[in-house]
Each structure stands twice: as C-alpha cells, then as structure tokens.
Amino acid sequence: MRRIALVFFVALSVSLLPSLSAAQIDARMLRFPAVSQTHIAFVYAGDIWTVPKAGGTAVRLSSPRGEESFPRFSPDGTRIAFSAEYDGNTDVFVVPTTGGEPVRLTYHPMADRVLGWTPDGTRVLFASSRASGRQRYNQFFTVGLDGGLPQELPVPYGEFGTYSPDGAQFVYMPMSQDFRTWKRYRGGWAPDLWLFDLQTFASRNLTNNPGNDAQPMWHGNTLYFMSDRGETQRNNIWALDIAGGQPRKVTDFKDFDITFPSLGPDAIVFQAGGRLYLLDLASEKFAEVPIRVVTDEATLRPRTVQGEPHITQAAVSPTGRRAVFNVRGDIVTVPAEHGAILNITRSSGVAERYPRWSPDGRLV
C-alpha cells in the first residue's frame, strides 16, 4: 500500500490585523464548568480555563497534550482538582487556582473522574472502575492531597455523587446517561437519586422517577439536580427539599438541554447550547456568563496528516489498476503500481463514504 499523505488547508486572512483580532474569540462549546466564590473554571478545547464569575477574558490553567475534564474548586477556592492525561492515563490532579505545577494524586490504569471534594476540603472525591474489574460501572473513592491509597466509599456503585454539608450523608446516582448519544431515555437504566447514610449504611430513593434524574447538588436543606422530567423532557435544574415533598422546576430551557451543572458556595454553573450560565441560589435567577478566550488557534493551522490510519471502505477498479478509499471523509484513488494519488472530492465540509466503481471504471 502506498503511503497516503493528505494536506488540509484552512482559509486564513491575508491581513494581519484581522487575524490578530480573531485570536480573542467569544467562546462556545464550553464544558464541565465549576464555580467558586469568585471564579468559574471550565474546559475549552481540551484544556482547563478560569474566568471571573461576572465573565471576561479567560486564563488557561492547563495545556498538556492530553485531555482534561471535570475541574472542581476546593471548598476554600484555593485549589482545583481535575482529571487529566498528563502521563497518558486519566488520573486525578490538583493545581492552585492561581496556576502552578499540577500534583498527581492517583496512579491506576482505569480512568478516575473527579466529582468534587469532601466538605472539609482534605480529600478529593472521584469515580473509578478500578475496583470493579469492569468498565461497565464505577465506584466512589476519595484520595488525600498528599496522594496515598484511595479510600472506597461504602456505596455499592455509582457515577456522580455529592456529600451533605456535614459529610454524614451522600446522595448519588447509581448509573448515568450523561455520556450517551441519545436523549430522553425511559427504562431500567434511567437513574434515580439515592440518599446513603455513611454511618448506618441505610439508603432510600429520593426521586423514583421514570425519567433521568442526575447530577445531585446538596445546598443547605435543598437538593438541586438535573432532570428531563416534565412535558418537554428537556434537562433542566430542579429542586427538592431533603426532608420530603415534590420536586419543583427551577429553570425552563426548551431549545437546549442543560448538562453537567456544578454547585458552588452560592451559585450553580451549568452549560446549555455551548454556553455557560450562572444560577444565583438566593434568587434562583440565572444569566449567561460572557466568556472570551485568547488562543493561538493552533488547530486551525495547515498541517500534513498521514492518511494510512484513517483508510476505510476500499474498492478495486474493474481493471485492477487503481483502488478507491475513504480517507478522513474524502474519496481518494490510489494506483496499484505507478501513478498519482488523487483526492477526487476535496470537500472539507462534507464526509463522503462507501465509494464504488462504475462497471466501466470511468466513474466512482
């Protein structure tokens, strides 16, 4: 097989000044937000950024080659715990909020997803399948800021969870649909929220809903959570009195689902439609957080990409002299021995698939 090299070009501005102004962009596709008393942390383009709660120009806090996710502020707001791939595997790291060298806390081949902190701020809570022997479900663990062996919580299994303010109880979801590509699932894998007593090991179902109740956030006597219950079946923020009663709807997004909300001292930050919003808990009113990022837009630079790892869906011409492949969404023909390699579609905005030769070999 001949080596296939594809060069993808991005249209760049001829003028220098427009290109410089474009480097500071009104950011979208912001994920996994967290909020402290003063700042918001989030993931953009695989890195962790921070910005004041009122919005503004964000500062990049991490920039390894791998992905980072789920930043979570410590209770005092001085540190951020997060999951990252600095050394190849997804482990737990902690970094000062003002920046600095990240400290690795976990070492295990299974991925460790940061969920938050213990109420006293001495340990980081995370979910991992390290003890289950399977990647089908996770369990809850905490690890100290000096590392050491993680301690498993006495909860059978779960995906996301939160401590009560006094640390004596734990609300969790046994399973999660948050990473699935479908929505509005109804069935046996639709998660409810469970209350678990860490001293007596007693548990009870708090929501018992046929829909999806997820992302519990315990604030005072109120449990905030994300749910797709209701007529629209859109994910919104709901609130439930821990002592009992019926859940009430706090937000009413109809066009986009809310995803990955996170609780801070006095607010909840969440993402919807690629933007970040801040929900004030005192008034239960929310507003979009305007965020700009300054970046070199390195992923937009022209680059040469080796096509061999991306070859799929081959077909040989009737004469046997050429073959056609799908390579990164373009259709490419390759000679059997001598000749040119031709990209015959060159449509960067469209993905072509399943090439086939006409019987006479003149068309694909």
mmCIF file of C-alpha atoms in Angstrom:
data_model
loop_
_atom_site.group_PDB
_atom_site.id
_atom_site.type_symbol
_atom_site.label_atom_id
_atom_site.label_comp_id
_atom_site.label_asym_id
_atom_site.label_seq_id
_atom_site.Cartn_x
_atom_site.Cartn_y
_atom_site.Cartn_z
ATOM 1 C CA MET A 1 0.000 0.000 0.000
ATOM 2 C CA ARG A 2 1.382 3.345 -0.966
ATOM 3 C CA ARG A 3 1.744 5.919 1.748
ATOM 4 C CA ILE A 4 -1.081 8.460 1.612
ATOM 5 C CA ALA A 5 -0.439 11.966 2.927
ATOM 6 C CA LEU A 6 -3.272 14.457 2.965
ATOM 7 C CA VAL A 7 -2.780 18.171 3.447
ATOM 8 C CA PHE A 8 -5.772 20.070 4.822
ATOM 9 C CA PHE A 9 -5.681 23.833 4.371
ATOM 10 C CA VAL A 10 -7.636 26.322 6.422
ATOM 11 C CA ALA A 11 -8.532 29.659 4.848
ATOM 12 C CA LEU A 12 -6.508 32.317 6.618
ATOM 13 C CA SER A 13 -6.954 36.059 6.489
ATOM 14 C CA VAL A 14 -4.491 37.892 4.267
ATOM 15 C CA SER A 15 -4.461 40.892 6.556
ATOM 16 C CA LEU A 16 -2.503 40.567 9.791
ATOM 17 C CA LEU A 17 -4.800 42.725 11.917
ATOM 18 C CA PRO A 18 -7.996 40.699 11.366
ATOM 19 C CA SER A 19 -6.123 37.524 12.221
ATOM 20 C CA LEU A 20 -4.889 39.054 15.459
ATOM 21 C CA SER A 21 -8.349 40.216 16.485
ATOM 22 C CA ALA A 22 -9.766 36.776 15.739
ATOM 23 C CA ALA A 23 -7.387 35.230 18.282
ATOM 24 C CA GLN A 24 -9.639 36.555 21.062
ATOM 25 C CA ILE A 25 -12.937 34.814 20.443
ATOM 26 C CA ASP A 26 -16.357 34.729 22.027
ATOM 27 C CA ALA A 27 -16.051 31.131 23.149
ATOM 28 C CA ARG A 28 -18.575 28.354 22.595
ATOM 29 C CA MET A 29 -18.577 24.628 23.319
ATOM 30 C CA LEU A 30 -17.565 25.195 26.940
ATOM 31 C CA ARG A 31 -17.834 22.067 29.069
ATOM 32 C CA PHE A 32 -17.662 20.697 32.613
ATOM 33 C CA PRO A 33 -17.931 24.033 34.460
ATOM 34 C CA ALA A 34 -17.353 24.617 38.175
ATOM 35 C CA VAL A 35 -17.807 27.730 40.290
ATOM 36 C CA SER A 36 -16.191 29.148 43.429
ATOM 37 C CA GLN A 37 -16.943 32.316 45.380
ATOM 38 C CA THR A 38 -15.110 34.400 42.787
ATOM 39 C CA HIS A 39 -14.336 32.363 39.657
ATOM 40 C CA ILE A 40 -15.622 29.836 37.149
ATOM 41 C CA ALA A 41 -13.491 27.002 35.794
ATOM 42 C CA PHE A 42 -14.370 25.174 32.594
ATOM 43 C CA VAL A 43 -12.939 23.055 29.793
ATOM 44 C CA TYR A 44 -12.401 24.534 26.347
ATOM 45 C CA ALA A 45 -10.532 22.767 23.527
ATOM 46 C CA GLY A 46 -9.444 20.060 25.971
ATOM 47 C CA ASP A 47 -7.784 22.457 28.439
ATOM 48 C CA ILE A 48 -8.920 23.987 31.730
ATOM 49 C CA TRP A 49 -9.572 27.728 31.882
ATOM 50 C CA THR A 50 -10.701 30.110 34.623
ATOM 51 C CA VAL A 51 -12.660 33.353 34.402
ATOM 52 C CA PRO A 52 -14.250 35.712 36.966
ATOM 53 C CA LYS A 53 -17.862 34.893 37.827
ATOM 54 C CA ALA A 54 -19.007 38.026 36.014
ATOM 55 C CA GLY A 55 -17.296 36.839 32.834
ATOM 56 C CA GLY A 56 -14.497 38.366 30.798
ATOM 57 C CA THR A 57 -11.281 37.064 29.278
ATOM 58 C CA ALA A 58 -10.414 33.566 30.466
ATOM 59 C CA VAL A 59 -6.979 32.375 31.553
ATOM 60 C CA ARG A 60 -5.706 28.954 30.523
ATOM 61 C CA LEU A 61 -4.751 26.881 33.565
ATOM 62 C CA SER A 62 -3.548 23.689 31.855
ATOM 63 C CA SER A 63 -2.079 22.801 28.474
ATOM 64 C CA PRO A 64 -0.822 19.197 28.284
ATOM 65 C CA ARG A 65 -1.123 17.168 25.086
ATOM 66 C CA GLY A 66 -3.927 15.039 26.527
ATOM 67 C CA GLU A 67 -7.459 15.891 27.609
ATOM 68 C CA GLU A 68 -8.502 17.471 30.899
ATOM 69 C CA SER A 69 -12.003 17.358 32.349
ATOM 70 C CA PHE A 70 -14.182 17.980 35.414
ATOM 71 C CA PRO A 71 -12.376 20.793 37.238
ATOM 72 C CA ARG A 72 -13.703 21.211 40.779
ATOM 73 C CA PHE A 73 -12.817 24.002 43.217
ATOM 74 C CA SER A 74 -11.843 23.135 46.769
ATOM 75 C CA PRO A 75 -14.265 24.453 49.434
ATOM 76 C CA ASP A 76 -11.937 27.377 50.208
ATOM 77 C CA GLY A 77 -11.441 28.126 46.499
ATOM 78 C CA THR A 78 -7.638 27.901 46.589
ATOM 79 C CA ARG A 79 -7.225 24.672 44.605
ATOM 80 C CA ILE A 80 -8.769 22.953 41.614
ATOM 81 C CA ALA A 81 -8.956 19.180 41.344
ATOM 82 C CA PHE A 82 -9.424 17.757 37.869
ATOM 83 C CA SER A 83 -8.991 14.664 35.718
ATOM 84 C CA ALA A 84 -6.163 14.787 33.191
ATOM 85 C CA GLU A 85 -3.974 12.734 30.868
ATOM 86 C CA TYR A 86 -0.595 14.291 31.624
ATOM 87 C CA ASP A 87 1.046 10.873 31.654
ATOM 88 C CA GLY A 88 -1.253 9.075 29.215
ATOM 89 C CA ASN A 89 -3.878 7.734 31.602
ATOM 90 C CA THR A 90 -6.785 9.697 33.117
ATOM 91 C CA ASP A 91 -5.884 10.362 36.748
ATOM 92 C CA VAL A 92 -6.659 12.893 39.482
ATOM 93 C CA PHE A 93 -4.576 16.068 39.692
ATOM 94 C CA VAL A 94 -4.682 19.174 41.885
ATOM 95 C CA VAL A 95 -3.385 22.625 40.957
ATOM 96 C CA PRO A 96 -3.520 26.018 42.719
ATOM 97 C CA THR A 97 -6.313 28.236 41.422
ATOM 98 C CA THR A 98 -3.715 30.861 40.520
ATOM 99 C CA GLY A 99 -1.737 28.338 38.465
ATOM 100 C CA GLY A 100 1.344 26.254 39.092
ATOM 101 C CA GLU A 101 2.612 22.715 38.758
ATOM 102 C CA PRO A 102 -0.186 20.102 38.916
ATOM 103 C CA VAL A 103 0.229 17.414 41.575
ATOM 104 C CA ARG A 104 -0.793 13.896 40.600
ATOM 105 C CA LEU A 105 -2.846 12.099 43.270
ATOM 106 C CA THR A 106 -3.869 8.775 41.670
ATOM 107 C CA TYR A 107 -1.976 6.119 39.737
ATOM 108 C CA HIS A 108 -4.144 3.473 38.124
ATOM 109 C CA PRO A 109 -4.758 2.200 34.573
ATOM 110 C CA MET A 110 -8.517 2.727 34.938
ATOM 111 C CA ALA A 111 -9.819 6.261 34.399
ATOM 112 C CA ASP A 112 -10.505 8.376 37.510
ATOM 113 C CA ARG A 113 -13.236 11.018 37.093
ATOM 114 C CA VAL A 114 -13.147 13.898 39.589
ATOM 115 C CA LEU A 115 -16.521 14.628 41.222
ATOM 116 C CA GLY A 116 -15.682 17.122 43.953
ATOM 117 C CA TRP A 117 -14.229 17.401 47.446
ATOM 118 C CA THR A 118 -15.068 16.248 50.925
ATOM 119 C CA PRO A 119 -16.769 19.084 52.875
ATOM 120 C CA ASP A 120 -13.626 19.734 54.945
ATOM 121 C CA GLY A 121 -11.505 20.116 51.809
ATOM 122 C CA THR A 122 -8.932 17.500 52.815
ATOM 123 C CA ARG A 123 -9.761 14.866 50.188
ATOM 124 C CA VAL A 124 -10.857 14.708 46.549
ATOM 125 C CA LEU A 125 -13.903 12.647 45.595
ATOM 126 C CA PHE A 126 -13.750 10.695 42.338
ATOM 127 C CA ALA A 127 -15.432 7.832 40.479
ATOM 128 C CA SER A 128 -13.486 4.923 39.024
ATOM 129 C CA SER A 129 -13.935 1.343 37.862
ATOM 130 C CA ARG A 130 -10.546 0.414 39.366
ATOM 131 C CA ALA A 131 -12.071 -1.992 41.929
ATOM 132 C CA SER A 132 -14.962 -3.382 39.902
ATOM 133 C CA GLY A 133 -12.838 -5.240 37.382
ATOM 134 C CA ARG A 134 -15.096 -3.927 34.631
ATOM 135 C CA GLN A 135 -15.568 -0.661 32.808
ATOM 136 C CA ARG A 136 -19.348 -1.069 32.906
ATOM 137 C CA TYR A 137 -19.763 0.688 36.237
ATOM 138 C CA ASN A 138 -17.852 2.888 38.660
ATOM 139 C CA GLN A 139 -17.490 3.146 42.411
ATOM 140 C CA PHE A 140 -16.750 6.144 44.624
ATOM 141 C CA PHE A 141 -13.346 6.883 46.166
ATOM 142 C CA THR A 142 -11.558 9.695 47.954
ATOM 143 C CA VAL A 143 -7.850 10.471 47.914
ATOM 144 C CA GLY A 144 -5.824 12.767 50.157
ATOM 145 C CA LEU A 145 -3.950 15.809 48.922
ATOM 146 C CA ASP A 146 -0.675 14.040 49.643
ATOM 147 C CA GLY A 147 -1.694 11.074 47.496
ATOM 148 C CA GLY A 148 -1.574 7.631 49.066
ATOM 149 C CA LEU A 149 -4.056 4.813 48.608
ATOM 150 C CA PRO A 150 -7.588 5.961 47.753
ATOM 151 C CA GLN A 151 -10.355 5.044 50.179
ATOM 152 C CA GLU A 152 -13.522 3.455 48.794
ATOM 153 C CA LEU A 153 -16.892 4.754 49.964
ATOM 154 C CA PRO A 154 -19.317 2.078 51.250
ATOM 155 C CA VAL A 155 -21.655 2.678 48.293
ATOM 156 C CA PRO A 156 -22.060 -0.359 46.005
ATOM 157 C CA TYR A 157 -21.605 1.538 42.744
ATOM 158 C CA GLY A 158 -22.386 4.905 41.190
ATOM 159 C CA GLU A 159 -21.428 7.573 38.677
ATOM 160 C CA PHE A 160 -21.962 11.017 40.233
ATOM 161 C CA GLY A 161 -22.496 11.962 43.860
ATOM 162 C CA THR A 162 -22.283 14.687 46.485
ATOM 163 C CA TYR A 163 -21.825 14.905 50.247
ATOM 164 C CA SER A 164 -24.256 16.501 52.650
ATOM 165 C CA PRO A 165 -22.848 19.729 54.148
ATOM 166 C CA ASP A 166 -21.869 17.863 57.353
ATOM 167 C CA GLY A 167 -20.343 14.950 55.435
ATOM 168 C CA ALA A 168 -22.526 12.346 57.175
ATOM 169 C CA GLN A 169 -24.690 11.505 54.170
ATOM 170 C CA PHE A 170 -24.177 11.053 50.467
ATOM 171 C CA VAL A 171 -26.559 11.496 47.518
ATOM 172 C CA TYR A 172 -25.641 9.640 44.365
ATOM 173 C CA MET A 173 -26.905 8.298 41.057
ATOM 174 C CA PRO A 174 -26.180 4.576 40.577
ATOM 175 C CA MET A 175 -25.961 4.878 36.789
ATOM 176 C CA SER A 176 -25.685 7.660 34.239
ATOM 177 C CA GLN A 177 -26.971 8.549 30.781
ATOM 178 C CA ASP A 178 -24.940 11.778 30.682
ATOM 179 C CA PHE A 179 -22.344 10.498 28.225
ATOM 180 C CA ARG A 180 -24.779 8.715 25.905
ATOM 181 C CA THR A 181 -25.554 9.908 22.388
ATOM 182 C CA TRP A 182 -29.316 9.564 22.905
ATOM 183 C CA LYS A 183 -31.748 11.606 24.992
ATOM 184 C CA ARG A 184 -35.000 11.161 26.921
ATOM 185 C CA TYR A 185 -34.324 7.523 27.701
ATOM 186 C CA ARG A 186 -37.009 5.676 29.646
ATOM 187 C CA GLY A 187 -36.256 2.263 31.047
ATOM 188 C CA GLY A 188 -34.341 0.279 33.610
ATOM 189 C CA TRP A 189 -31.139 2.293 33.193
ATOM 190 C CA ALA A 190 -32.809 5.651 33.843
ATOM 191 C CA PRO A 191 -31.088 6.927 37.016
ATOM 192 C CA ASP A 192 -32.784 7.978 40.239
ATOM 193 C CA LEU A 193 -31.106 9.825 43.097
ATOM 194 C CA TRP A 194 -30.421 7.849 46.264
ATOM 195 C CA LEU A 195 -29.642 9.071 49.776
ATOM 196 C CA PHE A 196 -26.998 6.988 51.559
ATOM 197 C CA ASP A 197 -26.166 7.314 55.265
ATOM 198 C CA LEU A 198 -22.399 6.889 55.619
ATOM 199 C CA GLN A 199 -22.730 5.850 59.276
ATOM 200 C CA THR A 200 -25.684 3.419 59.261
ATOM 201 C CA PHE A 201 -25.387 2.404 55.567
ATOM 202 C CA ALA A 202 -29.150 2.909 55.191
ATOM 203 C CA SER A 203 -30.350 4.152 51.806
ATOM 204 C CA ARG A 204 -33.552 5.347 50.182
ATOM 205 C CA ASN A 205 -34.686 6.518 46.767
ATOM 206 C CA LEU A 206 -35.284 10.278 46.772
ATOM 207 C CA THR A 207 -36.783 10.759 43.303
ATOM 208 C CA ASN A 208 -38.271 7.477 41.995
ATOM 209 C CA ASN A 209 -38.947 8.922 38.564
ATOM 210 C CA PRO A 210 -39.302 7.079 35.214
ATOM 211 C CA GLY A 211 -37.123 9.750 33.601
ATOM 212 C CA ASN A 212 -33.500 10.660 34.225
ATOM 213 C CA ASP A 213 -32.580 12.399 37.499
ATOM 214 C CA ALA A 214 -28.892 13.240 37.601
ATOM 215 C CA GLN A 215 -26.067 15.447 38.890
ATOM 216 C CA PRO A 216 -27.128 15.903 42.562
ATOM 217 C CA MET A 217 -26.024 19.126 44.285
ATOM 218 C CA TRP A 218 -26.710 19.479 48.032
ATOM 219 C CA HIS A 219 -27.092 23.060 49.281
ATOM 220 C CA GLY A 220 -28.393 23.601 52.822
ATOM 221 C CA ASN A 221 -31.654 21.658 53.104
ATOM 222 C CA THR A 222 -32.232 21.635 49.355
ATOM 223 C CA LEU A 223 -31.100 19.101 46.802
ATOM 224 C CA TYR A 224 -30.690 20.616 43.357
ATOM 225 C CA PHE A 225 -30.415 18.210 40.456
ATOM 226 C CA MET A 226 -30.757 17.877 36.692
ATOM 227 C CA SER A 227 -33.796 16.089 35.275
ATOM 228 C CA ASP A 228 -35.618 15.554 31.974
ATOM 229 C CA ARG A 229 -38.975 15.093 33.711
ATOM 230 C CA GLY A 230 -41.916 17.200 32.516
ATOM 231 C CA GLU A 231 -43.714 17.680 29.220
ATOM 232 C CA THR A 232 -40.750 18.915 27.174
ATOM 233 C CA GLN A 233 -38.410 16.210 28.506
ATOM 234 C CA ARG A 234 -35.560 18.708 28.364
ATOM 235 C CA ASN A 235 -32.845 18.567 31.003
ATOM 236 C CA ASN A 236 -33.420 21.416 33.456
ATOM 237 C CA ILE A 237 -32.478 22.221 37.051
ATOM 238 C CA TRP A 238 -34.959 21.017 39.664
ATOM 239 C CA ALA A 239 -35.011 21.405 43.451
ATOM 240 C CA LEU A 240 -36.165 19.039 46.186
ATOM 241 C CA ASP A 241 -36.417 19.514 49.945
ATOM 242 C CA ILE A 242 -34.292 16.793 51.528
ATOM 243 C CA ALA A 243 -36.941 16.286 54.223
ATOM 244 C CA GLY A 244 -39.553 15.421 51.596
ATOM 245 C CA GLY A 245 -42.069 16.955 49.232
ATOM 246 C CA GLN A 246 -42.357 17.225 45.477
ATOM 247 C CA PRO A 247 -39.573 18.434 43.173
ATOM 248 C CA ARG A 248 -40.026 21.883 41.671
ATOM 249 C CA LYS A 249 -38.645 23.189 38.408
ATOM 250 C CA VAL A 250 -36.041 25.952 38.697
ATOM 251 C CA THR A 251 -35.054 26.545 35.052
ATOM 252 C CA ASP A 252 -37.142 26.162 31.914
ATOM 253 C CA PHE A 253 -34.881 25.650 28.908
ATOM 254 C CA LYS A 254 -36.880 24.462 25.888
ATOM 255 C CA ASP A 255 -34.395 24.674 22.997
ATOM 256 C CA PHE A 256 -31.342 23.074 24.604
ATOM 257 C CA ASP A 257 -30.701 20.609 27.399
ATOM 258 C CA ILE A 258 -28.776 21.670 30.462
ATOM 259 C CA THR A 259 -25.721 19.477 31.010
ATOM 260 C CA PHE A 260 -23.135 18.999 33.757
ATOM 261 C CA PRO A 261 -24.294 21.541 36.362
ATOM 262 C CA SER A 262 -21.973 22.145 39.308
ATOM 263 C CA LEU A 263 -22.583 23.679 42.732
ATOM 264 C CA GLY A 264 -20.574 26.492 44.290
ATOM 265 C CA PRO A 265 -20.930 28.363 47.603
ATOM 266 C CA ASP A 266 -23.864 30.474 46.416
ATOM 267 C CA ALA A 267 -24.489 29.562 42.784
ATOM 268 C CA ILE A 268 -24.803 26.755 40.259
ATOM 269 C CA VAL A 269 -22.989 26.964 36.943
ATOM 270 C CA PHE A 270 -24.175 24.886 34.002
ATOM 271 C CA GLN A 271 -23.788 24.555 30.264
ATOM 272 C CA ALA A 272 -26.586 24.797 27.678
ATOM 273 C CA GLY A 273 -26.271 25.233 23.936
ATOM 274 C CA GLY A 274 -22.483 25.508 24.205
ATOM 275 C CA ARG A 275 -22.702 28.492 26.585
ATOM 276 C CA LEU A 276 -22.273 28.807 30.344
ATOM 277 C CA TYR A 277 -24.941 30.135 32.697
ATOM 278 C CA LEU A 278 -24.803 31.082 36.373
ATOM 279 C CA LEU A 279 -27.798 30.385 38.624
ATOM 280 C CA ASP A 280 -27.926 32.503 41.787
ATOM 281 C CA LEU A 281 -29.283 30.303 44.583
ATOM 282 C CA ALA A 282 -30.723 33.150 46.653
ATOM 283 C CA SER A 283 -32.989 34.421 43.876
ATOM 284 C CA GLU A 284 -32.927 31.299 41.662
ATOM 285 C CA LYS A 285 -32.424 33.569 38.657
ATOM 286 C CA PHE A 286 -29.799 32.808 36.044
ATOM 287 C CA ALA A 287 -27.872 34.664 33.343
ATOM 288 C CA GLU A 288 -25.359 33.807 30.652
ATOM 289 C CA VAL A 289 -21.700 34.329 31.524
ATOM 290 C CA PRO A 290 -19.905 36.145 28.651
ATOM 291 C CA ILE A 291 -16.547 34.459 28.151
ATOM 292 C CA ARG A 292 -13.725 35.253 25.753
ATOM 293 C CA VAL A 293 -10.619 33.134 25.265
ATOM 294 C CA VAL A 294 -7.264 34.217 23.872
ATOM 295 C CA THR A 295 -5.730 31.429 21.828
ATOM 296 C CA ASP A 296 -3.220 30.871 19.039
ATOM 297 C CA GLU A 297 -5.845 28.736 17.241
ATOM 298 C CA ALA A 298 -3.181 26.107 16.637
ATOM 299 C CA THR A 299 -5.718 23.541 15.457
ATOM 300 C CA LEU A 300 -6.633 25.820 12.522
ATOM 301 C CA ARG A 301 -3.104 25.886 11.075
ATOM 302 C CA PRO A 302 -2.496 23.992 7.808
ATOM 303 C CA ARG A 303 -0.925 20.639 8.534
ATOM 304 C CA THR A 304 0.019 17.370 6.881
ATOM 305 C CA VAL A 305 -1.883 14.349 8.152
ATOM 306 C CA GLN A 306 -0.862 10.770 7.416
ATOM 307 C CA GLY A 307 -3.833 9.090 5.787
ATOM 308 C CA GLU A 308 -2.946 5.442 6.415
ATOM 309 C CA PRO A 309 -4.538 5.179 9.901
ATOM 310 C CA HIS A 310 -7.799 6.590 8.512
ATOM 311 C CA ILE A 311 -8.296 4.383 5.429
ATOM 312 C CA THR A 312 -11.707 2.669 5.278
ATOM 313 C CA GLN A 313 -14.173 1.287 2.744
ATOM 314 C CA ALA A 314 -11.905 0.133 -0.091
ATOM 315 C CA ALA A 315 -12.947 -0.847 -3.619
ATOM 316 C CA VAL A 316 -10.809 -2.058 -6.553
ATOM 317 C CA SER A 317 -11.426 -0.771 -10.081
ATOM 318 C CA PRO A 318 -12.657 -3.229 -12.758
ATOM 319 C CA THR A 319 -9.209 -3.210 -14.381
ATOM 320 C CA GLY A 320 -7.412 -3.742 -11.086
ATOM 321 C CA ARG A 321 -5.129 -0.817 -11.804
ATOM 322 C CA ARG A 322 -6.488 1.515 -9.138
ATOM 323 C CA ALA A 323 -8.228 1.290 -5.784
ATOM 324 C CA VAL A 324 -10.513 3.805 -4.117
ATOM 325 C CA PHE A 325 -10.698 4.530 -0.390
ATOM 326 C CA ASN A 326 -12.493 6.711 2.098
ATOM 327 C CA VAL A 327 -9.759 8.680 3.873
ATOM 328 C CA ARG A 328 -10.840 11.108 6.585
ATOM 329 C CA GLY A 329 -14.126 11.796 4.795
ATOM 330 C CA ASP A 330 -12.641 12.312 1.319
ATOM 331 C CA ILE A 331 -12.584 9.838 -1.563
ATOM 332 C CA VAL A 332 -9.049 9.039 -2.709
ATOM 333 C CA THR A 333 -7.898 6.823 -5.590
ATOM 334 C CA VAL A 334 -4.522 5.070 -5.463
ATOM 335 C CA PRO A 335 -2.660 3.317 -8.297
ATOM 336 C CA ALA A 336 -1.683 -0.313 -7.922
ATOM 337 C CA GLU A 337 1.866 0.393 -9.124
ATOM 338 C CA HIS A 338 2.675 3.674 -10.855
ATOM 339 C CA GLY A 339 0.763 6.929 -10.993
ATOM 340 C CA ALA A 340 -0.603 9.736 -8.888
ATOM 341 C CA ILE A 341 -2.656 9.550 -5.698
ATOM 342 C CA LEU A 342 -5.787 11.618 -6.310
ATOM 343 C CA ASN A 343 -8.247 13.159 -3.870
ATOM 344 C CA ILE A 344 -11.300 13.304 -6.139
ATOM 345 C CA THR A 345 -13.760 15.000 -3.763
ATOM 346 C CA ARG A 346 -11.806 17.613 -1.747
ATOM 347 C CA SER A 347 -14.861 18.654 0.241
ATOM 348 C CA SER A 348 -13.729 19.590 3.736
ATOM 349 C CA GLY A 349 -17.250 20.400 4.929
ATOM 350 C CA VAL A 350 -18.796 17.077 3.873
ATOM 351 C CA ALA A 351 -17.902 13.465 4.694
ATOM 352 C CA GLU A 352 -18.105 11.057 1.747
ATOM 353 C CA ARG A 353 -18.416 7.325 2.350
ATOM 354 C CA TYR A 354 -18.768 3.942 0.629
ATOM 355 C CA PRO A 355 -17.034 4.592 -2.737
ATOM 356 C CA ARG A 356 -17.817 2.155 -5.567
ATOM 357 C CA TRP A 357 -16.574 1.948 -9.165
ATOM 358 C CA SER A 358 -18.897 2.021 -12.145
ATOM 359 C CA PRO A 359 -18.751 -1.156 -14.298
ATOM 360 C CA ASP A 360 -16.616 0.570 -16.935
ATOM 361 C CA GLY A 361 -14.267 2.053 -14.326
ATOM 362 C CA ARG A 362 -14.782 5.645 -15.501
ATOM 363 C CA LEU A 363 -16.842 6.855 -12.537
ATOM 364 C CA VAL A 364 -16.763 6.444 -8.774
#
